[in-house]
CSV table of N, CA and C in Angstrom, one decimal:
chain,number,residue,atom,x,y,z
A,18,LEU,N,0.8,-1.2,0.0
A,18,LEU,CA,0.0,0.0,0.0
A,18,LEU,C,0.9,1.2,0.0
A,19,GLU,N,0.4,2.3,-0.7
A,19,GLU,CA,1.1,3.5,-0.7
A,19,GLU,C,1.1,4.3,0.6
A,20,GLU,N,0.1,4.1,1.4
A,20,GLU,CA,0.0,4.8,2.7
A,20,GLU,C,0.2,3.8,3.8
A,21,ASP,N,1.3,3.2,4.0
A,21,ASP,CA,1.6,2.2,5.0
A,21,ASP,C,2.1,2.8,6.3
A,22,ASN,N,1.2,3.5,7.0
A,22,ASN,CA,1.6,4.1,8.3
A,22,ASN,C,0.6,3.7,9.3
A,23,GLU,N,1.0,4.1,10.6
A,23,GLU,CA,0.1,3.7,11.7
A,23,GLU,C,-1.2,4.3,11.7
A,24,ILE,N,-1.4,5.5,11.0
A,24,ILE,CA,-2.7,6.2,11.0
A,24,ILE,C,-3.8,5.3,10.4
A,25,ASN,N,-3.4,4.6,9.4
A,25,ASN,CA,-4.4,3.8,8.6
A,25,ASN,C,-4.6,2.4,9.2
A,26,MET,N,-3.9,2.0,10.3
A,26,MET,CA,-4.0,0.7,10.9
A,26,MET,C,-5.0,0.7,12.0
A,27,ILE,N,-5.8,-0.3,12.1
A,27,ILE,CA,-6.8,-0.4,13.1
A,27,ILE,C,-6.8,-1.8,13.8
A,28,SER,N,-7.3,-1.9,15.0
A,28,SER,CA,-7.4,-3.2,15.6
A,28,SER,C,-8.9,-3.5,15.8
A,29,PRO,N,-9.5,-4.2,14.8
A,29,PRO,CA,-10.9,-4.3,14.8
A,29,PRO,C,-11.5,-5.4,15.6
A,30,CYS,N,-10.7,-6.3,16.2
A,30,CYS,CA,-11.2,-7.5,16.9
A,30,CYS,C,-10.4,-7.8,18.1
A,31,GLU,N,-10.5,-9.0,18.7
A,31,GLU,CA,-9.8,-9.4,19.9
A,31,GLU,C,-8.5,-10.0,19.6
A,32,CYS,N,-8.1,-10.2,18.4
A,32,CYS,CA,-6.8,-10.8,18.0
A,32,CYS,C,-5.7,-9.9,18.5
A,33,ARG,N,-4.5,-10.5,18.9
A,33,ARG,CA,-3.4,-9.8,19.3
A,33,ARG,C,-2.1,-10.4,18.6
A,34,GLY,N,-1.0,-9.6,18.7
A,34,GLY,CA,0.2,-10.1,18.1
A,34,GLY,C,0.3,-9.6,16.7
A,35,SER,N,0.9,-10.4,15.8
A,35,SER,CA,1.1,-10.0,14.4
A,35,SER,C,-0.2,-9.9,13.6
A,36,VAL,N,-1.3,-10.4,14.1
A,36,VAL,CA,-2.5,-10.2,13.3
A,36,VAL,C,-3.5,-9.2,13.9
A,37,GLU,N,-3.0,-8.4,14.9
A,37,GLU,CA,-3.8,-7.5,15.6
A,37,GLU,C,-4.2,-6.3,14.8
A,38,PHE,N,-3.3,-5.8,14.0
A,38,PHE,CA,-3.6,-4.5,13.2
A,38,PHE,C,-3.8,-4.9,11.7
A,39,VAL,N,-4.7,-4.1,11.1
A,39,VAL,CA,-4.9,-4.2,9.7
A,39,VAL,C,-5.2,-2.9,9.1
A,40,HIS,N,-5.0,-2.7,7.8
A,40,HIS,CA,-5.3,-1.4,7.2
A,40,HIS,C,-6.9,-1.4,7.1
A,41,GLU,N,-7.4,-0.2,7.4
A,41,GLU,CA,-8.9,-0.1,7.3
A,41,GLU,C,-9.4,-0.4,5.9
A,42,ARG,N,-8.7,0.1,4.9
A,42,ARG,CA,-9.2,-0.2,3.5
A,42,ARG,C,-9.1,-1.7,3.2
A,43,CYS,N,-8.1,-2.3,3.7
A,43,CYS,CA,-7.9,-3.8,3.4
A,43,CYS,C,-9.1,-4.5,4.1
A,44,LEU,N,-9.5,-4.1,5.3
A,44,LEU,CA,-10.6,-4.8,6.0
A,44,LEU,C,-11.9,-4.5,5.2
A,45,GLN,N,-12.1,-3.3,4.7
A,45,GLN,CA,-13.3,-3.0,3.9
A,45,GLN,C,-13.3,-3.9,2.7
A,46,HIS,N,-12.2,-4.1,2.0
A,46,HIS,CA,-12.1,-5.0,0.8
A,46,HIS,C,-12.4,-6.4,1.2
A,47,TRP,N,-11.9,-6.8,2.4
A,47,TRP,CA,-12.2,-8.2,2.9
A,47,TRP,C,-13.7,-8.4,3.1
A,48,PHE,N,-14.3,-7.4,3.6
A,48,PHE,CA,-15.8,-7.5,3.8
A,48,PHE,C,-16.5,-7.7,2.5
A,49,GLU,N,-16.1,-7.0,1.5
A,49,GLU,CA,-16.7,-7.1,0.2
A,49,GLU,C,-16.5,-8.5,-0.4
A,50,VAL,N,-15.3,-9.0,-0.3
A,50,VAL,CA,-15.0,-10.3,-0.9
A,50,VAL,C,-15.6,-11.5,-0.1
A,51,MET,N,-15.5,-11.4,1.2
A,51,MET,CA,-16.0,-12.6,2.1
A,51,MET,C,-17.4,-12.5,2.5
A,52,HIS,N,-18.0,-11.3,2.4
A,52,HIS,CA,-19.5,-11.2,2.7
A,52,HIS,C,-19.7,-11.5,4.2
A,53,THR,N,-18.8,-11.2,5.1
A,53,THR,CA,-19.0,-11.4,6.5
A,53,THR,C,-18.3,-10.3,7.3
A,54,ARG,N,-18.8,-10.1,8.5
A,54,ARG,CA,-18.2,-9.0,9.4
A,54,ARG,C,-17.8,-9.7,10.7
A,55,ARG,N,-17.3,-10.9,10.6
A,55,ARG,CA,-16.8,-11.6,11.8
A,55,ARG,C,-15.4,-12.1,11.5
A,56,CYS,N,-14.5,-11.9,12.5
A,56,CYS,CA,-13.1,-12.4,12.4
A,56,CYS,C,-13.1,-13.9,12.3
A,57,GLN,N,-12.3,-14.4,11.3
A,57,GLN,CA,-12.2,-15.8,11.1
A,57,GLN,C,-11.4,-16.5,12.2
A,58,ILE,N,-10.6,-15.7,12.9
A,58,ILE,CA,-9.7,-16.3,14.0
A,58,ILE,C,-10.4,-16.3,15.3
A,59,CYS,N,-10.8,-15.1,15.8
A,59,CYS,CA,-11.3,-15.0,17.2
A,59,CYS,C,-12.8,-15.0,17.2
A,60,LYS,N,-13.5,-14.9,16.0
A,60,LYS,CA,-14.9,-14.9,15.9
A,60,LYS,C,-15.6,-13.7,16.4
A,61,THR,N,-14.9,-12.6,16.6
A,61,THR,CA,-15.5,-11.3,17.1
A,61,THR,C,-16.2,-10.7,15.9
A,62,GLU,N,-17.4,-10.2,16.2
A,62,GLU,CA,-18.1,-9.4,15.1
A,62,GLU,C,-17.6,-8.0,15.1
A,63,TYR,N,-17.2,-7.5,13.9
A,63,TYR,CA,-16.6,-6.2,13.8
A,63,TYR,C,-17.6,-5.1,14.0
A,64,GLU,N,-17.3,-4.0,14.7
A,64,GLU,CA,-18.1,-2.9,14.9
A,64,GLU,C,-17.4,-1.7,14.3
A,65,LEU,N,-17.9,-1.4,13.1
A,65,LEU,CA,-17.2,-0.3,12.3
A,65,LEU,C,-18.1,1.0,12.5
A,66,GLU,N,-17.4,2.1,12.5
A,66,GLU,CA,-18.0,3.4,12.6
A,66,GLU,C,-18.3,3.9,11.2
A,67,ASP,N,-19.5,4.4,11.0
A,67,ASP,CA,-19.9,5.1,9.8
A,67,ASP,C,-19.4,6.5,9.9
A,68,ARG,N,-18.6,7.0,9.0
A,68,ARG,CA,-18.0,8.3,9.2
A,68,ARG,C,-18.8,9.4,8.5
A,69,GLY,N,-20.0,9.0,8.0
A,69,GLY,CA,-20.9,10.0,7.4
A,69,GLY,C,-21.8,10.6,8.4
A,70,MET,N,-22.7,11.4,8.0
A,70,MET,CA,-23.6,12.1,8.9
A,70,MET,C,-24.6,11.0,9.4
A,71,LYS,N,-25.0,11.2,10.7
A,71,LYS,CA,-26.1,10.4,11.2
A,71,LYS,C,-27.4,10.7,10.6
A,72,PRO,N,-28.3,9.8,10.6
A,72,PRO,CA,-29.7,10.1,10.1
A,72,PRO,C,-30.3,11.2,11.0
A,73,TYR,N,-31.2,12.0,10.4
A,73,TYR,CA,-31.8,13.1,11.2
A,73,TYR,C,-32.4,12.7,12.5
A,74,THR,N,-33.0,11.5,12.5
A,74,THR,CA,-33.7,11.0,13.7
A,74,THR,C,-32.7,10.7,14.8
A,75,GLU,N,-31.4,10.6,14.6
A,75,GLU,CA,-30.5,10.3,15.6
A,75,GLU,C,-29.7,11.6,16.1
A,76,TRP,N,-30.1,12.7,15.5
A,76,TRP,CA,-29.4,14.0,15.9
A,76,TRP,C,-29.8,14.3,17.3
A,77,THR,N,-28.9,14.9,18.1
A,77,THR,CA,-29.2,15.4,19.4
A,77,THR,C,-28.8,16.9,19.5
A,78,LEU,N,-29.4,17.5,20.5
A,78,LEU,CA,-29.1,18.9,20.7
A,78,LEU,C,-27.7,19.1,21.3
A,79,PRO,N,-27.1,20.2,21.1
A,79,PRO,CA,-25.8,20.5,21.7
A,79,PRO,C,-25.9,20.5,23.2
A,80,ALA,N,-24.8,20.1,23.9
A,80,ALA,CA,-24.8,20.1,25.3
A,80,ALA,C,-23.4,20.5,25.8
A,81,PRO,N,-23.4,21.0,27.0
A,81,PRO,CA,-22.1,21.4,27.6
A,81,PRO,C,-21.1,20.2,27.7
A,82,LEU,N,-19.8,20.5,27.7
A,82,LEU,CA,-18.8,19.4,27.8
A,82,LEU,C,-18.9,18.6,29.1
A,83,SER,N,-19.3,19.2,30.2
A,83,SER,CA,-19.4,18.5,31.4
A,83,SER,C,-20.4,19.2,32.3
A,84,ASP,N,-20.6,18.7,33.5
A,84,ASP,CA,-21.5,19.3,34.5
A,84,ASP,C,-20.8,20.4,35.3
A,85,ASP,N,-19.6,20.6,35.1
A,85,ASP,CA,-18.8,21.7,35.8
A,85,ASP,C,-19.5,23.0,35.5
A,86,TRP,N,-19.6,23.9,36.5
A,86,TRP,CA,-20.4,25.1,36.3
A,86,TRP,C,-19.7,26.0,35.3
A,87,GLU,N,-18.4,26.0,35.1
A,87,GLU,CA,-17.8,26.8,34.1
A,87,GLU,C,-18.1,26.4,32.7
A,88,ASP,N,-18.2,25.1,32.5
A,88,ASP,CA,-18.6,24.6,31.2
A,88,ASP,C,-20.1,24.9,30.9
A,89,GLN,N,-20.9,24.8,31.9
A,89,GLN,CA,-22.3,25.2,31.8
A,89,GLN,C,-22.4,26.7,31.4
A,90,LEU,N,-21.7,27.5,32.1
A,90,LEU,CA,-21.7,29.0,31.8
A,90,LEU,C,-21.2,29.3,30.4
A,91,ASP,N,-20.1,28.6,30.0
A,91,ASP,CA,-19.6,28.8,28.7
A,91,ASP,C,-20.6,28.4,27.6
A,92,PHE,N,-21.2,27.3,27.8
A,92,PHE,CA,-22.2,26.8,26.9
A,92,PHE,C,-23.4,27.8,26.8
A,93,LYS,N,-23.9,28.2,27.9
A,93,LYS,CA,-25.0,29.2,27.9
A,93,LYS,C,-24.7,30.5,27.2
A,94,CYS,N,-23.5,31.0,27.5
A,94,CYS,CA,-23.0,32.3,26.9
A,94,CYS,C,-22.8,32.1,25.4
A,95,ALA,N,-22.3,31.0,25.0
A,95,ALA,CA,-22.1,30.8,23.5
A,95,ALA,C,-23.4,30.6,22.8
A,96,LEU,N,-24.4,30.0,23.5
A,96,LEU,CA,-25.7,29.8,22.9
A,96,LEU,C,-26.4,31.2,22.8
A,97,PHE,N,-26.3,32.0,23.8
A,97,PHE,CA,-26.9,33.3,23.8
A,97,PHE,C,-26.3,34.2,22.8
A,98,TRP,N,-24.9,34.1,22.6
A,98,TRP,CA,-24.2,34.9,21.6
A,98,TRP,C,-24.7,34.5,20.2
A,99,LEU,N,-24.8,33.2,20.0
A,99,LEU,CA,-25.3,32.7,18.7
A,99,LEU,C,-26.6,33.2,18.3
A,100,VAL,N,-27.6,33.2,19.3
A,100,VAL,CA,-28.9,33.7,19.0
A,100,VAL,C,-28.9,35.2,18.8
A,101,PHE,N,-28.2,35.9,19.6
A,101,PHE,CA,-28.1,37.3,19.5
A,101,PHE,C,-27.5,37.8,18.2
A,102,MET,N,-26.4,37.1,17.8
A,102,MET,CA,-25.8,37.5,16.5
A,102,MET,C,-26.6,37.1,15.3
A,103,SER,N,-27.4,36.0,15.4
A,103,SER,CA,-28.3,35.6,14.4
A,103,SER,C,-29.4,36.7,14.2
A,104,ARG,N,-29.9,37.2,15.3
A,104,ARG,CA,-30.9,38.2,15.3
A,104,ARG,C,-30.4,39.5,14.7
A,105,ILE,N,-29.2,39.9,15.1
A,105,ILE,CA,-28.6,41.1,14.6
A,105,ILE,C,-28.4,41.0,13.1
A,106,THR,N,-27.8,39.9,12.6
A,106,THR,CA,-27.6,39.7,11.2
A,106,THR,C,-28.9,39.7,10.4
A,107,TYR,N,-30.0,39.1,11.0
A,107,TYR,CA,-31.3,39.2,10.3
A,107,TYR,C,-31.8,40.6,10.2
A,108,VAL,N,-31.7,41.4,11.2
A,108,VAL,CA,-32.2,42.8,11.2
A,108,VAL,C,-31.3,43.6,10.2
A,109,VAL,N,-30.0,43.4,10.2
A,109,VAL,CA,-29.2,44.2,9.3
A,109,VAL,C,-29.4,43.9,7.9
A,110,LEU,N,-29.6,42.6,7.6
A,110,LEU,CA,-29.8,42.2,6.2
A,110,LEU,C,-31.2,42.4,5.7
A,111,LYS,N,-32.2,42.6,6.6
A,111,LYS,CA,-33.6,42.8,6.2
A,111,LYS,C,-33.8,44.0,5.5
């Protein structure tokens, strides 16, 4: 492979040692050829992330990073600023 570096290597199952890591693209190709999503060695079913957008029904509202009061305050101020600036922009462009 032209991009043979650690960034493209994943550990998709319970296997360890020399068979632990695989290129993500190689694994995708293996899925297409073998028509299975289970490791032939350890029998673990692969859980792959879809890197596209979630369906609209799975969207959630934004939330603060933590329950810490500073994060809560930052979140509320940012939300207020966003609404305020949206309103100002609407009035100016109207």
